[in-house]
Coordinates of C-alpha atoms in Angstrom, one line a residue:
X23 CA -130.9 133.9 91.3
X24 CA -127.8 131.2 90.7
X25 CA -125.1 131.5 92.9
X26 CA -123.2 128.2 92.1
X27 CA -121.2 128.7 88.9
X28 CA -120.6 125.5 87.1
X29 CA -119.1 124.2 83.8
X30 CA -122.6 125.2 82.2
X31 CA -121.6 128.6 82.6
X32 CA -118.9 128.6 80.4
X33 CA -119.6 131.0 77.6
X34 CA -119.3 130.2 73.9
X35 CA -115.3 129.5 72.9
X36 CA -115.7 129.5 69.3
X37 CA -113.0 131.1 67.6
X38 CA -110.5 131.0 70.5
X39 CA -107.3 129.3 71.1
X40 CA -106.7 127.4 74.2
X41 CA -103.2 126.0 75.2
X42 CA -103.4 123.7 78.2
X43 CA -100.2 122.3 79.9
X44 CA -100.3 118.9 81.1
X45 CA -104.0 118.3 79.5
X46 CA -103.5 114.9 79.0
X47 CA -105.1 113.7 82.6
X48 CA -106.5 115.0 85.8
X49 CA -107.5 118.6 86.0
X50 CA -106.0 119.4 82.8
X51 CA -107.9 117.2 80.8
X52 CA -111.2 118.2 82.5
X53 CA -110.5 121.7 81.7
X54 CA -109.7 121.0 78.0
X55 CA -112.7 118.7 77.3
X56 CA -114.8 121.8 79.0
X57 CA -113.3 124.6 76.9
X58 CA -113.6 122.0 73.7
X59 CA -116.9 121.1 74.2
X60 CA -117.6 124.8 74.2
X61 CA -115.9 125.3 70.8
X62 CA -112.4 126.4 71.5
X63 CA -109.4 125.0 69.3
X64 CA -107.5 123.2 72.1
X65 CA -104.0 122.4 72.2
X66 CA -102.8 119.9 74.7
X67 CA -99.2 120.6 75.5
X68 CA -97.8 117.4 77.0
X69 CA -94.6 115.5 78.0
X70 CA -95.9 112.0 76.5
X71 CA -97.3 112.9 73.3
X72 CA -99.0 109.1 72.9
X73 CA -101.0 109.6 76.2
X74 CA -101.8 113.0 74.6
X75 CA -103.6 111.5 71.8
X76 CA -105.2 109.3 73.7
X77 CA -106.8 112.2 75.6
X78 CA -107.4 114.1 72.4
X79 CA -109.5 110.9 71.6
X80 CA -111.3 110.7 74.9
X81 CA -112.2 114.7 74.1
X82 CA -113.7 113.9 70.4
X83 CA -116.1 111.5 71.6
X84 CA -117.0 114.0 74.2
X85 CA -117.5 116.9 71.6
X86 CA -117.6 115.5 68.2
X87 CA -116.0 117.6 65.9
X88 CA -113.8 119.2 68.3
X89 CA -110.6 121.0 67.2
X90 CA -107.9 119.2 69.4
X91 CA -104.2 119.3 68.5
X92 CA -101.2 118.0 70.6
X93 CA -97.9 119.1 71.5
X94 CA -94.8 118.0 73.1
X95 CA -93.7 119.9 76.2
X96 CA -91.8 119.0 78.8
X97 CA -91.6 121.6 81.4
X98 CA -88.6 120.4 83.5
X99 CA -86.1 120.9 80.1
X100 CA -85.8 124.8 78.9
X101 CA -85.1 123.4 75.2
X102 CA -88.2 121.8 75.3
X103 CA -90.1 124.8 76.4
X104 CA -88.3 126.8 73.9
X105 CA -89.2 124.0 71.2
X106 CA -92.8 123.8 71.8
X107 CA -93.3 127.8 72.1
X108 CA -91.4 127.9 68.7
X109 CA -94.2 125.0 67.3
X110 CA -97.2 126.8 69.0
X111 CA -96.4 130.3 67.7
X112 CA -95.9 128.9 63.9
X113 CA -99.2 126.9 64.7
X114 CA -101.2 129.4 66.3
X115 CA -100.3 133.3 65.4
X116 CA -102.7 134.5 68.3
X117 CA -103.5 132.5 71.4
X118 CA -106.5 133.5 73.6
X119 CA -105.9 131.2 76.5
X120 CA -102.9 129.7 78.1
X121 CA -103.4 127.8 81.3
X122 CA -100.2 126.6 83.3
X123 CA -101.8 123.6 85.1
X124 CA -99.1 121.0 84.6
X125 CA -97.1 120.3 87.9
X126 CA -95.1 117.4 89.7
X127 CA -95.9 117.4 93.7
X128 CA -93.8 115.8 96.6
X129 CA -91.1 114.3 94.4
X130 CA -88.0 113.0 95.9
X131 CA -85.1 115.3 95.2
X132 CA -84.4 115.5 91.5
X133 CA -83.3 118.0 89.2
X134 CA -84.5 119.0 86.1
X135 CA -82.0 118.8 83.1
X136 CA -81.3 122.2 83.5
X137 CA -80.1 121.5 87.2
X138 CA -83.1 123.3 88.8
X139 CA -84.8 121.2 91.7
X140 CA -87.5 119.4 90.2
X141 CA -90.7 120.8 91.7
X142 CA -89.5 124.5 91.5
X143 CA -88.2 123.9 87.7
X144 CA -91.3 122.1 86.5
X145 CA -93.8 124.1 88.4
X146 CA -92.9 127.5 88.4
X147 CA -89.6 128.0 85.9
X148 CA -90.9 125.7 83.0
X149 CA -94.3 127.8 83.2
X150 CA -92.6 131.2 83.6
X151 CA -90.6 130.6 80.6
X152 CA -93.3 129.1 78.6
X153 CA -95.3 132.3 79.0
X154 CA -92.7 134.7 78.4
X155 CA -92.3 132.9 75.1
X156 CA -95.7 133.0 74.2
X157 CA -96.8 136.1 75.2
X158 CA -96.3 138.4 72.3
X159 CA -98.9 135.9 70.3
X160 CA -101.9 137.0 73.4
X161 CA -100.9 141.0 74.1
X162 CA -103.1 141.9 70.8
X163 CA -105.8 139.5 71.5
X164 CA -108.9 141.1 73.1
X165 CA -109.7 138.9 76.0
X166 CA -106.3 137.0 76.4
X167 CA -105.8 135.2 79.4
X168 CA -102.9 133.7 81.3
X169 CA -104.4 131.3 84.2
X170 CA -101.8 129.6 86.6
X171 CA -103.0 126.9 88.8
X172 CA -101.6 127.1 92.2
X173 CA -102.4 125.2 95.5
X174 CA -103.6 125.7 98.9
X175 CA -100.3 124.3 99.5
X176 CA -98.9 127.5 98.8
X177 CA -99.6 128.3 102.3
X178 CA -97.5 125.5 103.8
X179 CA -93.9 125.7 104.6
X180 CA -93.4 128.0 101.5
X181 CA -91.0 130.7 102.0
X182 CA -89.2 131.9 99.0
X183 CA -85.5 131.3 100.3
X184 CA -83.3 133.0 97.6
X185 CA -80.2 131.8 99.3
X186 CA -81.1 128.3 98.5
X187 CA -83.7 128.3 95.8
X188 CA -82.6 125.0 94.3
X189 CA -82.8 123.2 97.9
X190 CA -78.9 122.1 97.5
X191 CA -78.3 122.9 101.4
X192 CA -81.5 120.9 102.5
X193 CA -84.7 119.2 100.7
X194 CA -88.0 118.5 102.0
X195 CA -90.8 117.6 99.6
X196 CA -93.4 119.4 100.8
X197 CA -91.6 122.7 101.4
X198 CA -90.4 122.5 98.0
X199 CA -94.1 121.9 96.5
X200 CA -95.4 124.9 98.8
X201 CA -92.4 126.9 97.1
X202 CA -93.2 126.3 93.8
X203 CA -97.2 127.0 94.2
X204 CA -96.0 130.5 96.1
X205 CA -94.2 131.0 93.0
X206 CA -97.0 130.6 91.1
X207 CA -99.3 133.3 92.7
X208 CA -96.4 135.7 93.2
X209 CA -95.9 135.3 89.1
X210 CA -99.4 135.9 88.5
X211 CA -99.3 139.0 90.4
X212 CA -96.1 140.4 88.9
X213 CA -97.7 139.4 85.3
X214 CA -100.8 141.2 85.8
X215 CA -99.1 144.4 86.9
X216 CA -96.8 144.6 84.1
X217 CA -99.8 143.9 82.3
X218 CA -101.8 146.4 83.5
X219 CA -101.0 149.0 81.0
X220 CA -101.4 146.5 77.8
X221 CA -105.4 146.9 78.0
X222 CA -106.0 143.6 76.3
X223 CA -104.7 140.4 78.3
X224 CA -104.7 139.7 82.0
X225 CA -103.4 137.0 84.5
X226 CA -105.1 135.1 87.0
X227 CA -104.7 132.3 89.4
X228 CA -106.8 129.1 90.4
X229 CA -106.7 126.4 92.6
X230 CA -108.8 123.2 92.8
X231 CA -108.7 122.3 96.4
X232 CA -109.0 118.4 97.2
X233 CA -109.3 116.8 93.9
X234 CA -109.2 113.4 93.2
X235 CA -106.1 113.2 90.7
X236 CA -103.1 111.7 90.4
X237 CA -100.6 114.2 91.0
X238 CA -100.0 113.0 94.9
X239 CA -98.9 109.7 93.7
X240 CA -95.3 110.7 95.1
X241 CA -96.9 111.9 98.5
X242 CA -94.9 109.9 101.5
X243 CA -97.1 106.9 102.4
X244 CA -98.9 107.8 105.6
X245 CA -100.4 111.1 103.5
X246 CA -101.4 108.6 100.5
X247 CA -102.9 106.3 103.6
X248 CA -105.1 109.4 105.0
X249 CA -106.2 110.8 101.4
X250 CA -107.4 107.2 100.6
X251 CA -109.4 106.8 103.9
X252 CA -110.7 110.4 104.3
X253 CA -111.1 110.8 100.4
X254 CA -114.8 111.6 100.5
X255 CA -114.4 114.1 103.1
X256 CA -111.3 116.1 101.3
X257 CA -111.3 115.9 97.5
X258 CA -113.9 116.0 94.6
X259 CA -113.8 115.1 91.2
X260 CA -111.1 116.3 89.0
X261 CA -114.4 117.9 87.1
X262 CA -115.0 119.9 90.0
X263 CA -111.7 120.7 90.9
X264 CA -111.2 122.2 87.2
X265 CA -114.0 124.5 87.5
X266 CA -111.7 127.5 89.3
X267 CA -109.5 126.8 86.6
X268 CA -112.4 127.4 83.7
X269 CA -113.8 130.2 85.6
X270 CA -110.9 132.4 85.9
X271 CA -110.3 131.3 81.9
X272 CA -114.0 132.3 81.0
X273 CA -115.7 134.3 83.0
X274 CA -116.5 137.5 81.7
X275 CA -116.3 139.2 84.9
X276 CA -113.2 137.8 85.6
X277 CA -110.6 140.4 86.3
X278 CA -106.7 140.3 86.2
X279 CA -104.9 139.8 89.4
X280 CA -107.9 137.3 90.9
X281 CA -107.6 133.8 92.4
X282 CA -110.2 131.3 92.3
X283 CA -110.9 128.0 94.6
X284 CA -113.7 126.4 95.6
X285 CA -116.2 127.8 98.0
X286 CA -116.7 125.2 100.6
X287 CA -114.9 124.9 104.2
X288 CA -111.1 125.3 104.0
X289 CA -111.7 126.0 100.2
X290 CA -111.0 121.9 99.8
X291 CA -114.5 121.3 97.6
X292 CA -117.3 123.1 96.2
X293 CA -117.8 125.1 93.3
X294 CA -115.6 128.1 92.6
X295 CA -115.4 131.4 93.8
X296 CA -113.3 134.3 94.3
X297 CA -110.6 133.3 97.2
X298 CA -107.7 135.1 98.9
X299 CA -104.1 133.7 99.0
X300 CA -101.9 134.1 101.8
X301 CA -100.4 137.4 102.5
X302 CA -96.6 136.5 101.5
X303 CA -97.9 136.0 98.1
X304 CA -98.8 139.7 98.0
X305 CA -95.4 140.7 99.1
X306 CA -94.4 143.2 96.4
X307 CA -90.8 143.0 96.5
X308 CA -90.4 139.4 96.6
X309 CA -92.7 139.0 93.6
X310 CA -90.1 141.2 91.7
X311 CA -86.9 140.1 93.1
X312 CA -88.6 136.1 91.7
X313 CA -89.2 137.6 88.5
X314 CA -85.8 139.0 87.9
X315 CA -84.4 135.8 89.3
X316 CA -86.9 134.1 87.0
X317 CA -85.5 135.8 83.8
X318 CA -82.1 134.9 84.9
X319 CA -82.2 131.5 85.5
X320 CA -84.3 131.0 82.2
X321 CA -82.8 133.2 79.9
X322 CA -86.4 134.7 79.0
X323 CA -87.4 137.9 78.9
X324 CA -91.1 139.2 78.8
X325 CA -92.6 142.1 76.2
X326 CA -93.9 143.4 79.2

């Protein structure tokens, strides 16, 4: 019996619409390509439209006849998120998959156009708002899923400090990233609880382990040096890193509230399997409080 889930296990996706953030490169690109190969209508929701068009052309080369479109989305701007959501709803009355993949990592201290700390604002608040604005197009769709990409970094210096959410008192690029990735999981679990009575849409999370992408370009120099030296031990290809997301998005056996990651030692490399997140990510009081604060900060409320 086969025990390793691969891209070959992605079921037929014809008739399904998949919106993927940050899909012009890395994990998002590999996720989009795999879904397009299986017949999905894929929307690359990206900040740089030109790079998105180049990615769409590469996907078309791999999947002749693929239905791939590009939409501009800058998750660090709530105005951009709202505009993108309006365009997506107009072009796609129903959406089967929303994959919240885009992210920034270890950036110097900066804020979004709305004044949020950049990593928290982009990785969590931008995706929170986008999901809330698109959810009505998903709720009637049988088998629809929201998949949010977290990280093993959600365990590292990741407490949600509600008294300093925007890191105004002190800033650590590592702690801010960990906080944003913990927020992705807190959001997923609370969303699933709210969806549990709808019967159609579910929410899941995934993480890629150590994937060879350009996400770590803002890491401190010593971290980049170690990653280069130990790359073969600590990282796998972007295509392998995308597999947990693909499994969460397409495996018929996947259930709401599940979390997928690599099956190797330390969840760094390997094929996708069910994994556990930190105990902190399952704190229901923090989940609910973060949800309320996120609604207040973004001005987006959910139809569930």
